[in-house]
Coordinates of C-alpha atoms and ligand atoms in Angstrom, one line a residue:
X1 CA -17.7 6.0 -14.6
X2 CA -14.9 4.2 -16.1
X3 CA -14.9 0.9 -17.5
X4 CA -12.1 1.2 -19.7
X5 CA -10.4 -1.9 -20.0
X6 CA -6.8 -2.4 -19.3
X7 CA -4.5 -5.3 -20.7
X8 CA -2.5 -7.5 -18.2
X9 CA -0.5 -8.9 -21.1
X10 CA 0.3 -12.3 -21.4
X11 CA 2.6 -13.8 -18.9
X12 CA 2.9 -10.2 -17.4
X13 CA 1.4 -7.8 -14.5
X14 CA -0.5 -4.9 -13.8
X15 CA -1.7 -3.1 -10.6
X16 CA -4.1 -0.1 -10.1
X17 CA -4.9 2.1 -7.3
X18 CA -8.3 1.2 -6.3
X19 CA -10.4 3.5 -3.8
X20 CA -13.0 2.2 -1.3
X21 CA -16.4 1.6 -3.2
X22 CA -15.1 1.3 -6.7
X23 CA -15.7 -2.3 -8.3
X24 CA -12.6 -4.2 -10.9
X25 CA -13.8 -6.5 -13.0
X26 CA -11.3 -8.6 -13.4
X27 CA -12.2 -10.8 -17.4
X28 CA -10.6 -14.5 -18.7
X29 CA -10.0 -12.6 -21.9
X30 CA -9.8 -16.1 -23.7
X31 CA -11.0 -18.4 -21.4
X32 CA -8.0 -20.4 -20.0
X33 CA -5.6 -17.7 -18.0
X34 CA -5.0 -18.1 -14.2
X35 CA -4.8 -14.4 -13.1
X36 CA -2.7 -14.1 -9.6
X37 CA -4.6 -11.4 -7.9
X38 CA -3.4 -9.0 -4.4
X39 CA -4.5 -6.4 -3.2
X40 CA -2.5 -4.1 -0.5
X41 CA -4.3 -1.2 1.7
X42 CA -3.2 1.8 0.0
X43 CA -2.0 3.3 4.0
X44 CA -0.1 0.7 4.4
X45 CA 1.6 -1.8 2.2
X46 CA 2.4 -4.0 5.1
X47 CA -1.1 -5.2 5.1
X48 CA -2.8 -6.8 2.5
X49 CA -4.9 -9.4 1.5
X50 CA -3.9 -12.9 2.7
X51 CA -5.2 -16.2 1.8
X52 CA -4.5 -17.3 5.4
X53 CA -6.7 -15.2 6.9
X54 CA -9.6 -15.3 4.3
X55 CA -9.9 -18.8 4.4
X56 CA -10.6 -18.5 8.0
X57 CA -12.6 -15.4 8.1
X58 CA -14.8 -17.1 4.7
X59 CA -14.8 -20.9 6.6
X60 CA -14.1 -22.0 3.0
X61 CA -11.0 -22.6 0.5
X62 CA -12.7 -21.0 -2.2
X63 CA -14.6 -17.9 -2.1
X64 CA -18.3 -17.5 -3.4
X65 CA -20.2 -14.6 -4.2
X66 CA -21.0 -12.6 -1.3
X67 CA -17.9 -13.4 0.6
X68 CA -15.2 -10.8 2.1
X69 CA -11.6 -11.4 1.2
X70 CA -9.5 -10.1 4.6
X71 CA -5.9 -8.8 5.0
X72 CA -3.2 -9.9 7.7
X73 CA -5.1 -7.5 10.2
X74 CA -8.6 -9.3 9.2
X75 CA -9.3 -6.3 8.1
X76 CA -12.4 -7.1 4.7
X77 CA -10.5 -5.3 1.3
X78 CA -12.1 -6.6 -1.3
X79 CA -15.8 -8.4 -1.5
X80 CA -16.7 -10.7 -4.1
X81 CA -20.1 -9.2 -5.8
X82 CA -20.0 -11.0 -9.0
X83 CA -18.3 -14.6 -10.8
X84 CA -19.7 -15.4 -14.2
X85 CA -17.3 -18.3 -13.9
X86 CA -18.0 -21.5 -12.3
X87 CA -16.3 -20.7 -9.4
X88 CA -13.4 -22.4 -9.5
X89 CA -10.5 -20.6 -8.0
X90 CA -7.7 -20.9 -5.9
X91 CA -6.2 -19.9 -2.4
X92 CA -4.0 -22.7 -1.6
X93 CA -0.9 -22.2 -3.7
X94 CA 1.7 -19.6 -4.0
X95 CA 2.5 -17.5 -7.0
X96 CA 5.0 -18.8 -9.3
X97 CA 8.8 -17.9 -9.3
X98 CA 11.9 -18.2 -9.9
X99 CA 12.6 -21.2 -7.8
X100 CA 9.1 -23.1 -8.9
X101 CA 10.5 -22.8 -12.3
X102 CA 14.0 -24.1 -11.7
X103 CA 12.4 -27.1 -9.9
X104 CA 10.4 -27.7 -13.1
X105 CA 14.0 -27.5 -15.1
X106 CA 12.9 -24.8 -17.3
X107 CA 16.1 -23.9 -18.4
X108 CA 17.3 -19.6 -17.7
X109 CA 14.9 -17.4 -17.1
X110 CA 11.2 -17.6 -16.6
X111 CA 8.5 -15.4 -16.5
X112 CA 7.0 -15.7 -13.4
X113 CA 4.1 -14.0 -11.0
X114 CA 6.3 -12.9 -7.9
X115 CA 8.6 -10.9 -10.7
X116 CA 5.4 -9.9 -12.2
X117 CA 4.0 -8.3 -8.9
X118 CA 7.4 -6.7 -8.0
X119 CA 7.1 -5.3 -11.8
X120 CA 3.3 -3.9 -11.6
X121 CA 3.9 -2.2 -8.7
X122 CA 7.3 -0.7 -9.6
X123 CA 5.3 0.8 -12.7
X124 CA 3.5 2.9 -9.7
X125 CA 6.3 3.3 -7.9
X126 CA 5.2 1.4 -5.1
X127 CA 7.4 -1.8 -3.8
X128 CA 5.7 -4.9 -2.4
X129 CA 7.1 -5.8 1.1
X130 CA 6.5 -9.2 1.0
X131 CA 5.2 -11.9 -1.8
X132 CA 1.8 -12.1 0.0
X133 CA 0.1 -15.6 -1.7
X134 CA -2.2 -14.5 -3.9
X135 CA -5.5 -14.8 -5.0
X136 CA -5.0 -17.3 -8.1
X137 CA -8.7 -16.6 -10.3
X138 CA -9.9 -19.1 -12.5
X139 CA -6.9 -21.7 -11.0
X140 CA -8.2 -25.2 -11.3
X141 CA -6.6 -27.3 -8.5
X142 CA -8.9 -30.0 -6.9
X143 CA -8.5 -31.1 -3.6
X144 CA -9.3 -34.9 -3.8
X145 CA -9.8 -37.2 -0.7
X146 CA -9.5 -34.3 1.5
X147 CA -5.9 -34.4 1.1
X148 CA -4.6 -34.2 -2.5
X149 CA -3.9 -31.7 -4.9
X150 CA -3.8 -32.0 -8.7
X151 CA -2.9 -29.3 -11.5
X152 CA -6.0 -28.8 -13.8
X153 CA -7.0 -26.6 -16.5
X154 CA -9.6 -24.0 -16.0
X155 CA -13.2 -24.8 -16.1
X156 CA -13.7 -21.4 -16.9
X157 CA -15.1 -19.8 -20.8
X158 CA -13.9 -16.8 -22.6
X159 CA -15.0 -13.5 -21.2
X160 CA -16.1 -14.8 -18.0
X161 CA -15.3 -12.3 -15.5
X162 CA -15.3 -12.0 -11.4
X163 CA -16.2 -8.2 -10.1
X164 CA -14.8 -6.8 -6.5
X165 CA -16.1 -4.1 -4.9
X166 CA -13.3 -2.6 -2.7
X167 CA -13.6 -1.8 0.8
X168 CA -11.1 0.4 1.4
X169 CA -8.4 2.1 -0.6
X170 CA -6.0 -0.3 -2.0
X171 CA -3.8 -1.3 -4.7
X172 CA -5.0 -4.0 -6.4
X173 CA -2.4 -6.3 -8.8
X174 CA -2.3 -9.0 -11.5
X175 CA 0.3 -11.3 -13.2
X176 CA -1.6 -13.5 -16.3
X177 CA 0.3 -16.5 -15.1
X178 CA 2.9 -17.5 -17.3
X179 CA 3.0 -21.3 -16.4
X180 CA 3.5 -23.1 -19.5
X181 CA 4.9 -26.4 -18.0
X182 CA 2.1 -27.4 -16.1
X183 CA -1.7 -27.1 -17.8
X184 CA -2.9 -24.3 -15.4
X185 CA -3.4 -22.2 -17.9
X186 CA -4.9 -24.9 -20.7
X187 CA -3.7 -28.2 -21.9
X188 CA -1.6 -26.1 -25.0
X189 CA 0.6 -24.8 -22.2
X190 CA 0.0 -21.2 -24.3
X191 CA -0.5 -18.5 -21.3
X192 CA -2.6 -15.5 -22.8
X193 CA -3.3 -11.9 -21.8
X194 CA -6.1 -11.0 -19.9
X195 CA -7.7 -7.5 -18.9
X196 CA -9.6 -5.6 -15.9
X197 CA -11.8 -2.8 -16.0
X198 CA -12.5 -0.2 -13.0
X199 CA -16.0 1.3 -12.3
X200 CA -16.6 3.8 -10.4
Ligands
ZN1 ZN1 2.2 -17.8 -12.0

């Protein structure tokens, strides 16, 4: 059993080698912090979890408890068991980078999620082929009239937490989102760390 926790400092990543049946807890620290979540099969980073092919395997935009996230083979990697949240994710949207952040003019360098993956998994010497969109937790964006998108904060409270239980071996990965230009991450534009914790 281990549930230590582990920081995904703010506006930074963190990945983790995850084995089939272990459970990540994956905790809004402070309430207001989009987490950009993948997860690649530990075989084979060429396949991982896509957005794509959940939303068709779950029939839904959003997952709820119960359903199985899939990778590019359809393959189910990681099942969501728990959300203490009100469910309000995201699946539509790519992670943040470089080029999202000159198109907001924010001036040099910004943090951003796609660096922040390539950076967690460096840190296990492990290299992502691709950006694969990710899993955006506790990322507020309302689909209105069917057709429209808008930029919200998160409905979600401090410590509320969503829990995946892994079904199969896999490297699991977070960026605390460091969008401080539009009020993803809370109307004070102040991106904050968040953590996980792996049980066995
Ligand atoms: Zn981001």
């Amino acid at each position: 059993m281990d549930n230590e926790l582990i920081a995904i400092p703010a506006r930074r990543g963190k990945a983790a080698h995850l084995k089939r049946g272990q459970k990540v807890k994956v905790i809004n620290t402070h309430g207001q912090q989009v987490v950009d979540t993948w997860a690649f099969c530990a075989d084979d980073l060429k396949e991982f979890m896509s957005m794509e092919h959940s939303r068709t395997f779950m029939e839904r935009i959003i997952p709820q408890v119960g359903d199985k996230l899939v990778t590019n083979k359809r393959r189910p990697i990681l099942t969501l068991a728990e959300d203490t949240s009100p469910g309000i994710h995201d699946t539509l949207l790519a992670a943040c980078d470089r080029y999202r952040y000159e198109l907001l003019n924010a001036g040099g360098y910004h943090d951003n999620c796609t660096d922040n993956l390539v950076s967690a998994m460096k840190a296990l010497g492990l290299a992502p082929p691709e950006i694969p969109s990710p899993l955006n937790l506790y990322m507020n964006i309302p689909l209105a009239d069917g057709r429209n998108l808008t930029f919200e904060a998160p409905v979600s409270k401090p410590g509320d937490y969503v829990l995946f239980h892994a079904e199969m071996d896999c490297i699991v990965a977070f960026s605390a989102c460091p969008q401080d230009i539009v009020p993803i991450n809370g109307v004070d534009l102040n991106p904050t760390e968040a953590h996980f914790a792996i049980i066995a």
